[in-house]
Amino acid sequence: QAGLACGYDALVALAEAAGLGRKTGIDTGGEAAGLLPSRAWKRRVQGEAWRDGDTCNVAVGQGALLVTPLQMAMLAAALANGGTLYRPRLVLAVRDGPRAAFRPVPPAAVRRLPWSAAHLALVRTGLQDVIHAMDGSGRLARLDGIRMAGKTGTAEYGRKGEGRKHGWMIAYAPADAPRYAVAIVLDDAVSGGLSVAPRVGGLMRRVFELEAGGS
């Protein structure tokens, strides 16, 4: 109902601003752009008009919508840092010769999310509740002493009735001063909350152990 109230055009505008339906520009080859379906796409590919059900599917991340884990990690980082999308990169520093000093490669901002500070704060509060509320779908990612934020997802795929699902979760931590953002997708999962959240928790636990000097 919320998706229908917002309308397809508003949903797609925000999705495009968040980087969906386009390559992130990471410095490697073979990247997929995903698919942000449109009225023109559905008419061209499926020979049908756009319907309210299509808008509902896009609103909840289902239907013809395709995203990559890297796009979702990029979005998680933007939510964490206050709304700036940065291009993912593998190279952090370069040098001009074997004896030259390393020269940092600065991060490149792609765009700002067109969200008000109040709306972004509301979303960030909800992402913390996903993990830390008693009935949060991502509560199995919870770590002692570290407040995190995240969102789980479960996407059906394959033939209708087969019950096959991709399990998803994005997260960032620490919630109050984020340094790490992650996206994990698991094929043939029970759900994002049951199958992926524990893996996100395990990954973040190891990251903070290494940060603290663990081996």
PDB file of C-alpha atoms in Angstrom:
ATOM      1  CA  GLN A   1       0.000   0.000   0.000  1.00  0.00           C
ATOM      2  CA  ALA A   2       2.841   2.404   0.770  1.00  0.00           C
ATOM      3  CA  GLY A   3       4.427   1.659  -2.594  1.00  0.00           C
ATOM      4  CA  LEU A   4       1.179   2.343  -4.418  1.00  0.00           C
ATOM      5  CA  ALA A   5       0.682   5.556  -2.455  1.00  0.00           C
ATOM      6  CA  CYS A   6       4.165   6.768  -3.417  1.00  0.00           C
ATOM      7  CA  GLY A   7       3.669   5.777  -7.033  1.00  0.00           C
ATOM      8  CA  TYR A   8       5.968   4.100  -9.524  1.00  0.00           C
ATOM      9  CA  ASP A   9       7.693   7.287 -10.704  1.00  0.00           C
ATOM     10  CA  ALA A  10       8.744   8.296  -7.187  1.00  0.00           C
ATOM     11  CA  LEU A  11       9.996   4.792  -6.368  1.00  0.00           C
ATOM     12  CA  VAL A  12      12.065   4.558  -9.532  1.00  0.00           C
ATOM     13  CA  ALA A  13      13.522   8.047  -9.070  1.00  0.00           C
ATOM     14  CA  LEU A  14      14.798   7.113  -5.620  1.00  0.00           C
ATOM     15  CA  ALA A  15      16.045   3.728  -6.827  1.00  0.00           C
ATOM     16  CA  GLU A  16      17.973   5.366  -9.671  1.00  0.00           C
ATOM     17  CA  ALA A  17      19.456   7.908  -7.269  1.00  0.00           C
ATOM     18  CA  ALA A  18      20.569   5.004  -5.065  1.00  0.00           C
ATOM     19  CA  GLY A  19      22.468   3.474  -7.982  1.00  0.00           C
ATOM     20  CA  LEU A  20      20.133   0.639  -8.910  1.00  0.00           C
ATOM     21  CA  GLY A  21      19.935  -0.376 -12.550  1.00  0.00           C
ATOM     22  CA  ARG A  22      23.444   0.852 -13.377  1.00  0.00           C
ATOM     23  CA  LYS A  23      27.009  -0.335 -12.884  1.00  0.00           C
ATOM     24  CA  THR A  24      28.799   0.955  -9.794  1.00  0.00           C
ATOM     25  CA  GLY A  25      31.978   1.693 -11.762  1.00  0.00           C
ATOM     26  CA  ILE A  26      34.280  -0.482  -9.654  1.00  0.00           C
ATOM     27  CA  ASP A  27      37.768  -0.787 -11.153  1.00  0.00           C
ATOM     28  CA  THR A  28      37.361  -4.303 -12.539  1.00  0.00           C
ATOM     29  CA  GLY A  29      35.704  -5.861 -15.568  1.00  0.00           C
ATOM     30  CA  GLY A  30      32.572  -7.948 -15.972  1.00  0.00           C
ATOM     31  CA  GLU A  31      30.281  -5.975 -13.677  1.00  0.00           C
ATOM     32  CA  ALA A  32      26.525  -6.393 -14.111  1.00  0.00           C
ATOM     33  CA  ALA A  33      24.170  -3.420 -14.057  1.00  0.00           C
ATOM     34  CA  GLY A  34      21.143  -5.280 -12.737  1.00  0.00           C
ATOM     35  CA  LEU A  35      17.678  -4.240 -13.874  1.00  0.00           C
ATOM     36  CA  LEU A  36      15.361  -1.485 -12.711  1.00  0.00           C
ATOM     37  CA  PRO A  37      12.204  -2.334 -14.687  1.00  0.00           C
ATOM     38  CA  SER A  38      10.170   0.426 -16.323  1.00  0.00           C
ATOM     39  CA  ARG A  39       6.965   0.797 -18.273  1.00  0.00           C
ATOM     40  CA  ALA A  40       8.957   0.936 -21.517  1.00  0.00           C
ATOM     41  CA  TRP A  41      10.977  -2.150 -20.562  1.00  0.00           C
ATOM     42  CA  LYS A  42       7.871  -4.199 -19.762  1.00  0.00           C
ATOM     43  CA  ARG A  43       6.163  -3.173 -23.001  1.00  0.00           C
ATOM     44  CA  ARG A  44       9.278  -3.973 -25.033  1.00  0.00           C
ATOM     45  CA  VAL A  45      10.272  -7.250 -23.339  1.00  0.00           C
ATOM     46  CA  GLN A  46       6.978  -8.713 -22.138  1.00  0.00           C
ATOM     47  CA  GLY A  47       4.543  -6.988 -24.476  1.00  0.00           C
ATOM     48  CA  GLU A  48       2.340  -5.900 -21.574  1.00  0.00           C
ATOM     49  CA  ALA A  49       1.291  -2.690 -19.859  1.00  0.00           C
ATOM     50  CA  TRP A  50       2.591  -1.732 -16.429  1.00  0.00           C
ATOM     51  CA  ARG A  51       0.184  -2.642 -13.609  1.00  0.00           C
ATOM     52  CA  ASP A  52      -0.190  -1.816  -9.928  1.00  0.00           C
ATOM     53  CA  GLY A  53       1.160  -5.267  -9.086  1.00  0.00           C
ATOM     54  CA  ASP A  54       4.411  -4.356 -10.830  1.00  0.00           C
ATOM     55  CA  THR A  55       4.708  -1.254  -8.672  1.00  0.00           C
ATOM     56  CA  CYS A  56       4.141  -3.384  -5.563  1.00  0.00           C
ATOM     57  CA  ASN A  57       6.856  -5.798  -6.690  1.00  0.00           C
ATOM     58  CA  VAL A  58       9.378  -2.996  -7.181  1.00  0.00           C
ATOM     59  CA  ALA A  59       8.426  -1.497  -3.802  1.00  0.00           C
ATOM     60  CA  VAL A  60       9.393  -4.703  -1.967  1.00  0.00           C
ATOM     61  CA  GLY A  61      12.326  -5.725  -4.164  1.00  0.00           C
ATOM     62  CA  GLN A  62      10.604  -8.530  -6.069  1.00  0.00           C
ATOM     63  CA  GLY A  63       9.378  -9.142  -9.600  1.00  0.00           C
ATOM     64  CA  ALA A  64      11.712  -8.220 -12.438  1.00  0.00           C
ATOM     65  CA  LEU A  65      13.969  -6.072 -10.251  1.00  0.00           C
ATOM     66  CA  LEU A  66      17.603  -7.261 -10.260  1.00  0.00           C
ATOM     67  CA  VAL A  67      20.310  -5.887  -7.982  1.00  0.00           C
ATOM     68  CA  THR A  68      23.870  -6.973  -7.263  1.00  0.00           C
ATOM     69  CA  PRO A  69      25.470  -7.485  -3.847  1.00  0.00           C
ATOM     70  CA  LEU A  70      27.928  -4.714  -4.699  1.00  0.00           C
ATOM     71  CA  GLN A  71      25.106  -2.246  -5.429  1.00  0.00           C
ATOM     72  CA  MET A  72      23.520  -3.084  -2.086  1.00  0.00           C
ATOM     73  CA  ALA A  73      26.833  -2.768  -0.217  1.00  0.00           C
ATOM     74  CA  MET A  74      27.253   0.639  -1.859  1.00  0.00           C
ATOM     75  CA  LEU A  75      23.766   1.632  -0.686  1.00  0.00           C
ATOM     76  CA  ALA A  76      24.449   0.349   2.834  1.00  0.00           C
ATOM     77  CA  ALA A  77      27.572   2.513   2.969  1.00  0.00           C
ATOM     78  CA  ALA A  78      25.584   5.540   1.791  1.00  0.00           C
ATOM     79  CA  LEU A  79      22.984   5.013   4.497  1.00  0.00           C
ATOM     80  CA  ALA A  80      25.812   4.688   7.017  1.00  0.00           C
ATOM     81  CA  ASN A  81      27.697   7.839   6.025  1.00  0.00           C
ATOM     82  CA  GLY A  82      24.696  10.133   5.830  1.00  0.00           C
ATOM     83  CA  GLY A  83      23.687   9.869   2.182  1.00  0.00           C
ATOM     84  CA  THR A  84      26.745   9.965  -0.109  1.00  0.00           C
ATOM     85  CA  LEU A  85      27.232   7.202  -2.672  1.00  0.00           C
ATOM     86  CA  TYR A  86      30.922   6.444  -3.200  1.00  0.00           C
ATOM     87  CA  ARG A  87      32.243   4.407  -6.119  1.00  0.00           C
ATOM     88  CA  PRO A  88      33.587   1.053  -4.865  1.00  0.00           C
ATOM     89  CA  ARG A  89      37.315   0.507  -5.471  1.00  0.00           C
ATOM     90  CA  LEU A  90      39.902  -2.217  -5.115  1.00  0.00           C
ATOM     91  CA  VAL A  91      42.996  -0.005  -5.367  1.00  0.00           C
ATOM     92  CA  LEU A  92      43.582   2.196  -2.325  1.00  0.00           C
ATOM     93  CA  ALA A  93      47.045   3.496  -3.248  1.00  0.00           C
ATOM     94  CA  VAL A  94      49.492   3.453  -6.175  1.00  0.00           C
ATOM     95  CA  ARG A  95      53.147   4.243  -6.692  1.00  0.00           C
ATOM     96  CA  ASP A  96      55.012   5.303  -9.804  1.00  0.00           C
ATOM     97  CA  GLY A  97      57.965   2.944  -9.314  1.00  0.00           C
ATOM     98  CA  PRO A  98      59.439   0.332  -6.950  1.00  0.00           C
ATOM     99  CA  ARG A  99      61.233   3.006  -4.920  1.00  0.00           C
ATOM    100  CA  ALA A 100      58.474   5.591  -4.975  1.00  0.00           C
ATOM    101  CA  ALA A 101      56.182   6.254  -2.050  1.00  0.00           C
ATOM    102  CA  PHE A 102      52.611   5.071  -2.226  1.00  0.00           C
ATOM    103  CA  ARG A 103      50.174   7.732  -3.349  1.00  0.00           C
ATOM    104  CA  PRO A 104      46.630   7.346  -1.936  1.00  0.00           C
ATOM    105  CA  VAL A 105      43.739   7.058  -4.376  1.00  0.00           C
ATOM    106  CA  PRO A 106      40.992   9.214  -2.846  1.00  0.00           C
ATOM    107  CA  PRO A 107      37.425   7.932  -2.766  1.00  0.00           C
ATOM    108  CA  ALA A 108      35.190   9.268  -5.526  1.00  0.00           C
ATOM    109  CA  ALA A 109      31.709  10.475  -4.609  1.00  0.00           C
ATOM    110  CA  VAL A 110      29.079   9.571  -7.206  1.00  0.00           C
ATOM    111  CA  ARG A 111      26.062  11.472  -5.915  1.00  0.00           C
ATOM    112  CA  ARG A 112      24.030  12.360  -2.840  1.00  0.00           C
ATOM    113  CA  LEU A 113      20.848  10.546  -1.975  1.00  0.00           C
ATOM    114  CA  PRO A 114      17.958  13.019  -2.376  1.00  0.00           C
ATOM    115  CA  TRP A 115      16.628  12.354   1.117  1.00  0.00           C
ATOM    116  CA  SER A 116      16.032  14.839   3.885  1.00  0.00           C
ATOM    117  CA  ALA A 117      18.072  14.490   7.070  1.00  0.00           C
ATOM    118  CA  ALA A 118      14.907  13.650   8.999  1.00  0.00           C
ATOM    119  CA  HIS A 119      13.921  10.843   6.617  1.00  0.00           C
ATOM    120  CA  LEU A 120      17.433   9.427   6.593  1.00  0.00           C
ATOM    121  CA  ALA A 121      17.512   9.463  10.400  1.00  0.00           C
ATOM    122  CA  LEU A 122      14.196   7.601  10.466  1.00  0.00           C
ATOM    123  CA  VAL A 123      15.530   4.926   8.118  1.00  0.00           C
ATOM    124  CA  ARG A 124      18.728   4.544  10.157  1.00  0.00           C
ATOM    125  CA  THR A 125      16.686   4.092  13.341  1.00  0.00           C
ATOM    126  CA  GLY A 126      14.637   1.390  11.636  1.00  0.00           C
ATOM    127  CA  LEU A 127      17.800  -0.364  10.430  1.00  0.00           C
ATOM    128  CA  GLN A 128      19.056  -0.527  14.016  1.00  0.00           C
ATOM    129  CA  ASP A 129      15.736  -1.977  15.158  1.00  0.00           C
ATOM    130  CA  VAL A 130      16.091  -4.745  12.550  1.00  0.00           C
ATOM    131  CA  ILE A 131      19.019  -6.089  14.581  1.00  0.00           C
ATOM    132  CA  HIS A 132      18.418  -4.884  18.117  1.00  0.00           C
ATOM    133  CA  ALA A 133      14.640  -5.034  18.587  1.00  0.00           C
ATOM    134  CA  MET A 134      13.446  -8.242  20.257  1.00  0.00           C
ATOM    135  CA  ASP A 135      11.449  -9.210  17.158  1.00  0.00           C
ATOM    136  CA  GLY A 136      13.864  -7.754  14.591  1.00  0.00           C
ATOM    137  CA  SER A 137      14.310  -9.927  11.513  1.00  0.00           C
ATOM    138  CA  GLY A 138      18.108  -9.528  11.726  1.00  0.00           C
ATOM    139  CA  ARG A 139      18.468 -10.176  15.436  1.00  0.00           C
ATOM    140  CA  LEU A 140      20.667 -13.245  14.823  1.00  0.00           C
ATOM    141  CA  ALA A 141      23.392 -10.855  13.619  1.00  0.00           C
ATOM    142  CA  ARG A 142      23.531  -9.144  17.015  1.00  0.00           C
ATOM    143  CA  LEU A 143      26.960  -8.803  18.692  1.00  0.00           C
ATOM    144  CA  ASP A 144      27.700  -8.024  22.328  1.00  0.00           C
ATOM    145  CA  GLY A 145      28.993  -4.492  22.793  1.00  0.00           C
ATOM    146  CA  ILE A 146      28.610  -3.424  19.153  1.00  0.00           C
ATOM    147  CA  ARG A 147      25.503  -1.701  17.898  1.00  0.00           C
ATOM    148  CA  MET A 148      24.808  -2.421  14.245  1.00  0.00           C
ATOM    149  CA  ALA A 149      22.202  -1.513  11.638  1.00  0.00           C
ATOM    150  CA  GLY A 150      20.927  -3.698   8.827  1.00  0.00           C
ATOM    151  CA  LYS A 151      18.106  -5.028   6.681  1.00  0.00           C
ATOM    152  CA  THR A 152      17.244  -8.597   5.772  1.00  0.00           C
ATOM    153  CA  GLY A 153      15.507  -9.730   2.619  1.00  0.00           C
ATOM    154  CA  THR A 154      14.181 -12.939   1.082  1.00  0.00           C
ATOM    155  CA  ALA A 155      13.724 -13.087  -2.696  1.00  0.00           C
ATOM    156  CA  GLU A 156      11.928 -15.944  -4.412  1.00  0.00           C
ATOM    157  CA  TYR A 157      13.387 -17.246  -7.667  1.00  0.00           C
ATOM    158  CA  GLY A 158      12.900 -20.089 -10.091  1.00  0.00           C
ATOM    159  CA  ARG A 159       9.577 -21.565 -11.072  1.00  0.00           C
ATOM    160  CA  LYS A 160       6.502 -20.586  -9.118  1.00  0.00           C
ATOM    161  CA  GLY A 161       5.719 -23.107  -6.413  1.00  0.00           C
ATOM    162  CA  GLU A 162       9.268 -24.457  -6.101  1.00  0.00           C
ATOM    163  CA  GLY A 163       9.862 -22.385  -2.984  1.00  0.00           C
ATOM    164  CA  ARG A 164      13.456 -21.491  -3.825  1.00  0.00           C
ATOM    165  CA  LYS A 165      14.772 -18.339  -2.165  1.00  0.00           C
ATOM    166  CA  HIS A 166      17.779 -16.061  -2.099  1.00  0.00           C
ATOM    167  CA  GLY A 167      18.556 -14.818   1.409  1.00  0.00           C
ATOM    168  CA  TRP A 168      19.923 -11.280   1.725  1.00  0.00           C
ATOM    169  CA  MET A 169      21.244  -8.929   4.344  1.00  0.00           C
ATOM    170  CA  ILE A 170      22.960  -5.563   4.286  1.00  0.00           C
ATOM    171  CA  ALA A 171      24.520  -4.087   7.411  1.00  0.00           C
ATOM    172  CA  TYR A 172      26.861  -1.426   8.700  1.00  0.00           C
ATOM    173  CA  ALA A 173      28.662  -0.934  12.000  1.00  0.00           C
ATOM    174  CA  PRO A 174      29.174   0.577  14.458  1.00  0.00           C
ATOM    175  CA  ALA A 175      25.764   2.188  14.067  1.00  0.00           C
ATOM    176  CA  ASP A 176      26.731   5.471  15.749  1.00  0.00           C
ATOM    177  CA  ALA A 177      30.083   5.905  13.940  1.00  0.00           C
ATOM    178  CA  PRO A 178      30.079   3.514  10.965  1.00  0.00           C
ATOM    179  CA  ARG A 179      33.339   2.182   9.525  1.00  0.00           C
ATOM    180  CA  TYR A 180      32.209  -0.995   7.745  1.00  0.00           C
ATOM    181  CA  ALA A 181      29.358  -1.835   5.385  1.00  0.00           C
ATOM    182  CA  VAL A 182      28.561  -5.253   3.975  1.00  0.00           C
ATOM    183  CA  ALA A 183      26.079  -7.102   1.779  1.00  0.00           C
ATOM    184  CA  ILE A 184      25.700 -10.882   1.756  1.00  0.00           C
ATOM    185  CA  VAL A 185      23.437 -12.976  -0.467  1.00  0.00           C
ATOM    186  CA  LEU A 186      22.974 -16.719   0.016  1.00  0.00           C
ATOM    187  CA  ASP A 187      21.454 -19.033  -2.585  1.00  0.00           C
ATOM    188  CA  ASP A 188      18.779 -21.497  -1.481  1.00  0.00           C
ATOM    189  CA  ALA A 189      18.305 -19.910   1.915  1.00  0.00           C
ATOM    190  CA  VAL A 190      15.484 -20.366   4.378  1.00  0.00           C
ATOM    191  CA  SER A 191      15.289 -16.586   4.769  1.00  0.00           C
ATOM    192  CA  GLY A 192      17.527 -13.585   5.132  1.00  0.00           C
ATOM    193  CA  GLY A 193      16.959 -13.463   8.877  1.00  0.00           C
ATOM    194  CA  LEU A 194      17.561 -17.150   9.587  1.00  0.00           C
ATOM    195  CA  SER A 195      20.239 -17.967   7.008  1.00  0.00           C
ATOM    196  CA  VAL A 196      22.198 -14.771   6.388  1.00  0.00           C
ATOM    197  CA  ALA A 197      21.991 -12.737   9.606  1.00  0.00           C
ATOM    198  CA  PRO A 198      24.201 -15.187  11.560  1.00  0.00           C
ATOM    199  CA  ARG A 199      26.810 -14.975   8.793  1.00  0.00           C
ATOM    200  CA  VAL A 200      26.736 -11.179   8.890  1.00  0.00           C
ATOM    201  CA  GLY A 201      27.242 -11.311  12.640  1.00  0.00           C
ATOM    202  CA  GLY A 202      30.146 -13.714  12.257  1.00  0.00           C
ATOM    203  CA  LEU A 203      31.785 -11.556   9.596  1.00  0.00           C
ATOM    204  CA  MET A 204      31.432  -8.371  11.627  1.00  0.00           C
ATOM    205  CA  ARG A 205      32.744 -10.126  14.740  1.00  0.00           C
ATOM    206  CA  ARG A 206      35.872 -11.144  12.868  1.00  0.00           C
ATOM    207  CA  VAL A 207      36.325  -7.655  11.407  1.00  0.00           C
ATOM    208  CA  PHE A 208      36.300  -6.080  14.853  1.00  0.00           C
ATOM    209  CA  GLU A 209      38.608  -8.766  16.222  1.00  0.00           C
ATOM    210  CA  LEU A 210      41.129  -7.949  13.501  1.00  0.00           C
ATOM    211  CA  GLU A 211      40.689  -4.245  14.119  1.00  0.00           C
ATOM    212  CA  ALA A 212      41.511  -4.807  17.779  1.00  0.00           C
ATOM    213  CA  GLY A 213      44.726  -6.607  16.852  1.00  0.00           C
ATOM    214  CA  GLY A 214      43.536 -10.201  16.815  1.00  0.00           C
ATOM    215  CA  SER A 215      45.097 -12.756  14.506  1.00  0.00           C
TER     216      SER A 215
END
